[in-house]
Structures are given as structure tokens and as C-alpha cells.
mmCIF file of C-alpha atoms in Angstrom:
data_model
loop_
_atom_site.group_PDB
_atom_site.id
_atom_site.type_symbol
_atom_site.label_atom_id
_atom_site.label_comp_id
_atom_site.label_asym_id
_atom_site.label_seq_id
_atom_site.Cartn_x
_atom_site.Cartn_y
_atom_site.Cartn_z
ATOM 1 C CA MET A 8 -17.142 -16.333 -15.786
ATOM 2 C CA ALA A 9 -17.146 -12.202 -14.961
ATOM 3 C CA GLU A 10 -16.734 -10.166 -18.120
ATOM 4 C CA PRO A 11 -13.464 -9.405 -19.222
ATOM 5 C CA LEU A 12 -11.080 -6.557 -18.626
ATOM 6 C CA LEU A 13 -9.831 -6.214 -21.860
ATOM 7 C CA THR A 14 -10.583 -8.457 -25.045
ATOM 8 C CA VAL A 15 -8.166 -8.113 -27.857
ATOM 9 C CA ALA A 16 -10.036 -10.238 -31.143
ATOM 10 C CA ASN A 17 -7.816 -10.604 -33.772
ATOM 11 C CA LEU A 18 -5.497 -7.835 -33.569
ATOM 12 C CA THR A 19 -3.576 -7.058 -36.253
ATOM 13 C CA MET A 20 -0.652 -4.134 -36.917
ATOM 14 C CA LYS A 21 0.701 -3.736 -39.947
ATOM 15 C CA PHE A 22 3.065 -1.190 -41.166
ATOM 16 C CA GLY A 23 3.648 -0.547 -45.072
ATOM 17 C CA GLY A 24 4.992 -4.259 -45.670
ATOM 18 C CA LEU A 25 5.641 -5.149 -42.361
ATOM 19 C CA THR A 26 2.912 -7.298 -40.395
ATOM 20 C CA ALA A 27 4.145 -6.512 -36.459
ATOM 21 C CA ILE A 28 1.182 -7.990 -35.072
ATOM 22 C CA ASP A 29 -0.433 -10.342 -36.780
ATOM 23 C CA ASN A 30 -4.538 -11.985 -35.510
ATOM 24 C CA VAL A 31 -3.482 -12.064 -32.580
ATOM 25 C CA SER A 32 -6.523 -12.533 -29.876
ATOM 26 C CA TRP A 33 -6.192 -13.204 -25.894
ATOM 27 C CA THR A 34 -8.377 -12.077 -22.929
ATOM 28 C CA LEU A 35 -7.684 -10.372 -20.005
ATOM 29 C CA HIS A 36 -9.507 -10.788 -16.126
ATOM 30 C CA GLU A 37 -9.804 -9.203 -12.518
ATOM 31 C CA ASP A 38 -6.424 -10.236 -10.733
ATOM 32 C CA GLU A 39 -4.856 -11.946 -13.657
ATOM 33 C CA ILE A 40 -1.089 -10.931 -14.712
ATOM 34 C CA LEU A 41 -0.916 -11.989 -18.321
ATOM 35 C CA GLY A 42 2.337 -12.138 -19.702
ATOM 36 C CA ILE A 43 3.491 -11.864 -22.971
ATOM 37 C CA ILE A 44 6.775 -13.418 -24.083
ATOM 38 C CA GLY A 45 8.878 -13.675 -26.900
ATOM 39 C CA PRO A 46 12.432 -13.075 -28.836
ATOM 40 C CA ASN A 47 12.965 -9.696 -29.743
ATOM 41 C CA GLY A 48 11.051 -8.671 -32.649
ATOM 42 C CA ALA A 49 7.738 -10.878 -32.347
ATOM 43 C CA GLY A 50 5.787 -7.703 -31.768
ATOM 44 C CA LYS A 51 5.265 -7.476 -27.730
ATOM 45 C CA THR A 52 5.801 -3.937 -27.483
ATOM 46 C CA THR A 53 4.074 -3.607 -30.612
ATOM 47 C CA VAL A 54 0.654 -4.671 -28.374
ATOM 48 C CA PHE A 55 1.132 -2.395 -25.705
ATOM 49 C CA ASN A 56 1.536 0.265 -28.080
ATOM 50 C CA VAL A 57 -1.667 -0.353 -29.644
ATOM 51 C CA VAL A 58 -3.837 -1.281 -26.010
ATOM 52 C CA SER A 59 -2.363 1.937 -24.750
ATOM 53 C CA GLY A 60 -3.304 4.171 -27.718
ATOM 54 C CA LEU A 61 0.173 5.254 -29.196
ATOM 55 C CA TYR A 62 -0.812 3.359 -32.771
ATOM 56 C CA THR A 63 -3.891 2.457 -34.272
ATOM 57 C CA PRO A 64 -4.664 -1.032 -35.176
ATOM 58 C CA THR A 65 -5.094 -2.110 -39.199
ATOM 59 C CA GLY A 66 -7.399 -4.815 -38.120
ATOM 60 C CA GLY A 67 -9.211 -6.072 -35.056
ATOM 61 C CA GLU A 68 -10.835 -4.879 -31.555
ATOM 62 C CA ILE A 69 -10.036 -3.864 -28.722
ATOM 63 C CA ARG A 70 -12.018 -3.644 -25.797
ATOM 64 C CA PHE A 71 -12.036 -2.408 -22.009
ATOM 65 C CA ARG A 72 -14.810 -3.685 -20.732
ATOM 66 C CA GLU A 73 -17.652 -3.848 -23.312
ATOM 67 C CA THR A 74 -16.352 -0.384 -25.074
ATOM 68 C CA LEU A 75 -14.098 -0.643 -28.212
ATOM 69 C CA ILE A 76 -11.262 1.834 -27.586
ATOM 70 C CA ASN A 77 -9.926 1.094 -31.152
ATOM 71 C CA GLY A 78 -8.021 4.492 -32.296
ATOM 72 C CA LEU A 79 -8.299 6.200 -28.839
ATOM 73 C CA PRO A 80 -5.576 8.716 -28.322
ATOM 74 C CA PRO A 81 -3.559 7.642 -25.038
ATOM 75 C CA HIS A 82 -4.506 10.108 -22.186
ATOM 76 C CA LYS A 83 -8.454 9.276 -22.865
ATOM 77 C CA ILE A 84 -7.207 5.417 -23.052
ATOM 78 C CA ALA A 85 -4.988 6.398 -19.780
ATOM 79 C CA LYS A 86 -8.252 7.992 -18.006
ATOM 80 C CA MET A 87 -10.659 5.221 -18.647
ATOM 81 C CA GLY A 88 -8.606 3.270 -16.398
ATOM 82 C CA ILE A 89 -4.975 1.849 -18.456
ATOM 83 C CA LYS A 90 -2.567 2.572 -17.810
ATOM 84 C CA ARG A 91 1.739 1.318 -18.248
ATOM 85 C CA THR A 92 5.306 1.517 -18.074
ATOM 86 C CA PHE A 93 8.148 1.561 -20.415
ATOM 87 C CA GLN A 94 11.479 -0.337 -22.009
ATOM 88 C CA GLN A 95 13.201 2.826 -20.558
ATOM 89 C CA SER A 96 12.328 4.983 -17.848
ATOM 90 C CA ARG A 97 9.996 8.002 -17.915
ATOM 91 C CA LEU A 98 10.620 9.116 -14.942
ATOM 92 C CA PHE A 99 10.963 13.140 -14.671
ATOM 93 C CA ASP A 100 14.819 13.165 -13.297
ATOM 94 C CA THR A 101 14.879 16.669 -12.206
ATOM 95 C CA ILE A 102 11.744 16.315 -9.575
ATOM 96 C CA SER A 103 11.169 14.821 -6.529
ATOM 97 C CA VAL A 104 9.862 11.401 -5.445
ATOM 98 C CA LEU A 105 6.750 12.717 -4.617
ATOM 99 C CA ASP A 106 5.862 15.169 -7.454
ATOM 100 C CA ASN A 107 6.452 12.574 -10.015
ATOM 101 C CA VAL A 108 3.641 10.516 -7.626
ATOM 102 C CA LEU A 109 1.466 13.974 -7.981
ATOM 103 C CA ILE A 110 2.223 13.592 -11.316
ATOM 104 C CA GLY A 111 0.597 10.286 -11.444
ATOM 105 C CA MET A 112 -2.696 11.206 -10.378
ATOM 106 C CA ALA A 113 -3.234 13.684 -12.932
ATOM 107 C CA THR A 114 -5.833 12.538 -14.623
ATOM 108 C CA ILE A 115 -8.069 11.497 -11.421
ATOM 109 C CA SER A 116 -7.781 15.174 -9.662
ATOM 110 C CA LYS A 117 -10.932 16.973 -10.042
ATOM 111 C CA GLY A 118 -11.125 20.655 -11.098
ATOM 112 C CA ILE A 119 -8.031 21.387 -10.661
ATOM 113 C CA PHE A 120 -7.143 24.259 -12.593
ATOM 114 C CA VAL A 121 -10.432 25.988 -12.094
ATOM 115 C CA ASN A 122 -9.706 25.498 -7.932
ATOM 116 C CA SER A 123 -6.531 26.719 -8.470
ATOM 117 C CA LEU A 124 -7.887 29.945 -10.117
ATOM 118 C CA PHE A 125 -10.746 30.441 -7.272
ATOM 119 C CA ARG A 126 -10.415 27.528 -4.952
ATOM 120 C CA ARG A 127 -7.777 27.377 -3.287
ATOM 121 C CA ASP A 128 -9.570 25.980 -0.071
ATOM 122 C CA LEU A 129 -10.876 23.187 -2.350
ATOM 123 C CA LEU A 130 -7.326 23.060 -4.066
ATOM 124 C CA SER A 131 -5.508 22.437 -0.576
ATOM 125 C CA LYS A 132 -7.655 19.901 0.216
ATOM 126 C CA GLU A 133 -6.780 17.922 -2.323
ATOM 127 C CA LEU A 134 -3.312 18.738 -2.639
ATOM 128 C CA ALA A 135 -2.879 17.493 1.135
ATOM 129 C CA LEU A 136 -5.242 13.835 -0.078
ATOM 130 C CA ASN A 137 -2.867 13.238 -2.702
ATOM 131 C CA ILE A 138 -0.153 13.277 -0.245
ATOM 132 C CA LYS A 139 -1.025 11.131 2.317
ATOM 133 C CA ASP A 140 -2.031 8.643 -0.404
ATOM 134 C CA GLY A 141 0.711 9.142 -2.367
ATOM 135 C CA LEU A 142 2.626 8.316 0.607
ATOM 136 C CA GLU A 143 1.010 5.424 1.985
ATOM 137 C CA LEU A 144 1.399 3.531 -1.907
ATOM 138 C CA LEU A 145 5.382 4.691 -1.558
ATOM 139 C CA HIS A 146 5.316 2.611 2.086
ATOM 140 C CA HIS A 147 3.548 -0.167 0.128
ATOM 141 C CA PHE A 148 6.372 -0.872 -2.229
ATOM 142 C CA SER A 149 9.359 1.238 -0.721
ATOM 143 C CA ASP A 150 10.416 2.413 2.526
ATOM 144 C CA TYR A 151 13.421 4.152 1.282
ATOM 145 C CA LEU A 152 11.813 6.202 -1.553
ATOM 146 C CA ALA A 153 8.664 6.999 1.251
ATOM 147 C CA GLU A 154 11.801 8.439 3.434
ATOM 148 C CA ASN A 155 13.349 10.265 0.527
ATOM 149 C CA LEU A 156 10.294 12.218 -0.719
ATOM 150 C CA TYR A 157 12.470 15.204 -1.363
ATOM 151 C CA ARG A 158 15.175 12.830 -3.248
ATOM 152 C CA ARG A 159 15.372 13.409 -7.287
ATOM 153 C CA ALA A 160 14.505 10.872 -9.240
ATOM 154 C CA GLY A 161 17.051 10.955 -10.761
ATOM 155 C CA ASP A 162 19.379 9.891 -8.011
ATOM 156 C CA LEU A 163 17.310 6.689 -7.593
ATOM 157 C CA VAL A 164 19.482 3.415 -8.311
ATOM 158 C CA PRO A 165 17.740 1.356 -10.877
ATOM 159 C CA GLY A 166 15.882 -0.767 -8.677
ATOM 160 C CA GLU A 167 14.006 2.260 -6.766
ATOM 161 C CA ARG A 168 12.913 3.832 -10.104
ATOM 162 C CA ARG A 169 11.178 1.069 -10.893
ATOM 163 C CA LYS A 170 9.619 0.764 -7.679
ATOM 164 C CA LEU A 171 8.818 4.653 -8.173
ATOM 165 C CA GLU A 172 7.246 4.035 -11.840
ATOM 166 C CA ILE A 173 4.984 1.341 -10.788
ATOM 167 C CA CYS A 174 3.766 3.711 -7.879
ATOM 168 C CA ARG A 175 2.626 6.959 -10.005
ATOM 169 C CA ALA A 176 1.324 4.205 -12.436
ATOM 170 C CA LEU A 177 -0.746 3.305 -9.454
ATOM 171 C CA ALA A 178 -0.946 6.618 -8.578
ATOM 172 C CA SER A 179 -4.546 7.082 -10.416
ATOM 173 C CA ASN A 180 -6.175 3.702 -9.534
ATOM 174 C CA PRO A 181 -6.492 2.256 -13.143
ATOM 175 C CA ASP A 182 -7.960 -0.707 -13.992
ATOM 176 C CA ILE A 183 -5.107 -2.327 -15.868
ATOM 177 C CA LEU A 184 -1.535 -1.863 -15.672
ATOM 178 C CA LEU A 185 1.377 -3.080 -18.662
ATOM 179 C CA LEU A 186 4.339 -3.361 -17.405
ATOM 180 C CA ASP A 187 7.146 -2.960 -20.025
ATOM 181 C CA GLU A 188 10.076 -5.196 -19.169
ATOM 182 C CA PRO A 189 10.479 -4.008 -15.735
ATOM 183 C CA ALA A 190 12.975 -5.956 -14.851
ATOM 184 C CA ALA A 191 15.559 -4.497 -17.635
ATOM 185 C CA GLY A 192 18.748 -3.971 -16.629
ATOM 186 C CA MET A 193 18.447 -5.228 -13.303
ATOM 187 C CA ASP A 194 20.595 -7.523 -11.399
ATOM 188 C CA PRO A 195 19.421 -11.551 -9.889
ATOM 189 C CA ASN A 196 18.926 -9.222 -5.956
ATOM 190 C CA GLU A 197 16.405 -6.403 -7.973
ATOM 191 C CA SER A 198 14.768 -9.016 -9.695
ATOM 192 C CA ALA A 199 13.895 -10.973 -7.076
ATOM 193 C CA GLU A 200 12.637 -8.194 -5.179
ATOM 194 C CA LEU A 201 10.467 -7.186 -8.576
ATOM 195 C CA MET A 202 8.460 -10.380 -8.611
ATOM 196 C CA ASP A 203 8.050 -9.664 -4.749
ATOM 197 C CA ASP A 204 6.650 -5.672 -6.439
ATOM 198 C CA ILE A 205 3.824 -6.984 -9.153
ATOM 199 C CA LEU A 206 2.624 -9.468 -6.438
ATOM 200 C CA LYS A 207 2.207 -6.717 -4.584
ATOM 201 C CA ILE A 208 0.143 -5.036 -7.253
ATOM 202 C CA ARG A 209 -2.179 -7.688 -7.017
ATOM 203 C CA ALA A 210 -2.808 -7.066 -3.144
ATOM 204 C CA LEU A 211 -3.039 -3.628 -3.040
ATOM 205 C CA LYS A 212 -5.713 -3.213 -5.291
ATOM 206 C CA LYS A 213 -8.479 -5.764 -5.797
ATOM 207 C CA GLY A 214 -9.531 -6.652 -9.005
ATOM 208 C CA ILE A 215 -6.939 -4.937 -10.750
ATOM 209 C CA GLY A 216 -5.363 -6.599 -14.592
ATOM 210 C CA ILE A 217 -1.772 -5.934 -15.306
ATOM 211 C CA ILE A 218 -0.113 -7.290 -18.661
ATOM 212 C CA LEU A 219 3.719 -8.528 -18.629
ATOM 213 C CA ILE A 220 6.370 -8.322 -21.335
ATOM 214 C CA GLU A 221 9.144 -9.798 -19.830
ATOM 215 C CA HIS A 222 12.773 -11.603 -20.622
ATOM 216 C CA ASP A 223 13.191 -12.463 -17.118
ATOM 217 C CA MET A 224 11.688 -16.088 -17.485
ATOM 218 C CA ALA A 225 11.762 -16.430 -13.201
ATOM 219 C CA VAL A 226 10.371 -13.078 -13.386
ATOM 220 C CA VAL A 227 7.215 -14.746 -15.267
ATOM 221 C CA GLN A 228 7.012 -18.063 -14.037
ATOM 222 C CA LYS A 229 6.321 -16.605 -10.521
ATOM 223 C CA THR A 230 4.308 -13.672 -11.212
ATOM 224 C CA ALA A 231 1.820 -14.407 -15.008
ATOM 225 C CA ASN A 232 -1.036 -16.327 -14.259
ATOM 226 C CA PHE A 233 -1.452 -17.271 -18.367
ATOM 227 C CA ILE A 234 1.300 -16.533 -20.856
ATOM 228 C CA VAL A 235 0.927 -15.837 -25.094
ATOM 229 C CA VAL A 236 4.104 -16.190 -26.602
ATOM 230 C CA LEU A 237 4.480 -14.062 -29.957
ATOM 231 C CA SER A 238 6.958 -15.317 -32.771
ATOM 232 C CA TYR A 239 6.958 -12.740 -35.990
ATOM 233 C CA GLY A 240 3.978 -11.670 -34.407
ATOM 234 C CA LYS A 241 2.049 -14.698 -34.019
ATOM 235 C CA GLU A 242 1.172 -16.497 -31.362
ATOM 236 C CA ILE A 243 3.154 -19.749 -31.210
ATOM 237 C CA ALA A 244 1.358 -21.255 -27.991
ATOM 238 C CA ARG A 245 -0.454 -20.115 -24.503
ATOM 239 C CA GLY A 246 -0.871 -21.137 -21.105
ATOM 240 C CA THR A 247 0.380 -21.930 -18.085
ATOM 241 C CA PHE A 248 3.963 -20.870 -17.654
ATOM 242 C CA ALA A 249 5.293 -24.944 -17.724
ATOM 243 C CA GLU A 250 2.678 -25.660 -20.058
ATOM 244 C CA VAL A 251 4.514 -23.064 -22.336
ATOM 245 C CA SER A 252 8.166 -24.170 -21.662
ATOM 246 C CA SER A 253 7.710 -27.295 -22.775
ATOM 247 C CA ASN A 254 6.691 -26.638 -26.185
ATOM 248 C CA PRO A 255 8.886 -27.521 -28.669
ATOM 249 C CA LEU A 256 8.446 -24.564 -30.693
ATOM 250 C CA VAL A 257 8.803 -22.126 -27.873
ATOM 251 C CA GLN A 258 12.023 -23.861 -26.940
ATOM 252 C CA GLU A 259 12.825 -23.129 -30.454
ATOM 253 C CA ALA A 260 11.963 -19.551 -30.814
ATOM 254 C CA TYR A 261 12.591 -18.312 -27.477
ATOM 255 C CA LEU A 262 13.648 -20.620 -24.735
ATOM 256 C CA GLY A 263 16.530 -22.435 -26.438
ATOM 257 C CA SER A 264 16.626 -25.502 -26.779
ATOM 258 C CA GLU A 265 15.297 -27.805 -24.086
ATOM 259 C CA SER A 266 18.573 -28.369 -22.147
ATOM 260 C CA GLU A 267 19.656 -24.820 -22.276
ATOM 261 C CA TYR A 268 16.511 -23.781 -20.998
ATOM 262 C CA ALA A 269 17.094 -26.228 -18.086
ATOM 263 C CA ARG A 270 20.600 -24.703 -17.676
ATOM 264 C CA SER A 271 19.509 -21.153 -17.515
#
């Protein structure tokens, strides 16, 4: 098997006397969508915060390809090729759809500050290329966004906001994308569109690895190749959706009884 994109080994995160992540291990490979599920307080978002550099783990290792990234600041981890979306929208609401995507390209822009001072011709060429790439990205996910480039991001409905957040994260051509509850606040139709959007990511960028935190089990079932289930920071199950959803520990901790899950 090919070298993993991301290796998490014995990951532990403690806040004083509270253990939020307890000795968790998994790997993510190219073209794989890993789902991390569990009840509220299971430690899912803490995993993202540690992987993306917001927290430094108190134990274990995180390796991007073969490089240890424990404790690196978020901007360095993002520049290496790991990008994330957040459960609460982090769009720049007062600027346009297009400008939000262009901001997402900042980590791959070449010498933009120097060029802005001394080489306006190079700056113009780079901006034109970025706009072209941004338009292609928006068209891939939403004709509405592509046709409303100059609309304020704050005026978008929730489903289009999520699409724009995904586009902004993808604008820097990452190797790994972390999606933190992308279906939060969506109605069933928007969630159904989101499932297709997540699968579009993998079709658009060959080799990308995706880690998905989600409470909507329909989204997880349709998109994730492999699932890790957490409860109180510990792994209680792993496998395909069929395997984990039939696990009694998972049903008790997260999905409820088997009969309740069958009705959901």
C-alpha cells in the first residue's frame, strides 16, 4: 500500500485533568474519505484542532507523509497542504464570493508582496490566473456562485455558504481537507447536495485525502470509505459504515438502539 498521507499514532490531548483524546491511532491515504463520528463531547473537533495546529498534543505523533507536525503553528500546517473548514462559518461576510476564494489562494501565491511593490506586471498575471482558477472551482461546485461572483458572502443561504467554504479551502490545492460538520444547519435537500459536493472534491483533485466529522449519518454513509467512532475521547469502533452501525457499543454511545436507528 502507498505511503499514508496522514498518520496519527497514540494521539492524546489533555486539558488539566480532562482527557479529550485518549490514545487514538489511524491513517489516511490518498483518495480516501475517513469519517470520524461520535456523540457530543467525544473529542472529534479536538482531533481537528490538534491536526490543524490549534492545539499541541500532550502525547503521540501526527505525521504528514513522513514529517512530524506536532506543535507546528496552523499557518505552517496549512502551507504544507492541510486545510480545514469549521463547524461555524468563517467566511469573510463583507467581501465578495470571488474575493473569499482568492484569499484561499494566499498560501500558494508567489511573492505577492514583492510583486505588488516592484513587479506590477507579474502581480497582474498572477491575479488573472487566480481568478481563472477560482472561476473554474466555483463552476465545479455551484453555477449560482459562479454567476454571482460579486455578491457579498454574507448574503448567501447556508447551502451556498458551505459550498463557498469548501471552494475557499480547495483554492490552495491542499493534499488533505478537514471538513468539520459541513451539514450543520442544512435541510435534507441541502444535505443531499452536500454529499455530492464531497464526492466532487475527490473527483476534482486526484489523490486528496478527506477527513469528515459529521452528525448526519446519511452524509457519512454515502461519502466515507472508513469510519472511526469515538466516545469520551476513546476509539470504540472502526470499519465501514455497515460494520460500525451494527456495533452494539456504537448503537449505545451514539446511534441509539438498533430499532431507533432503523427509524432515523
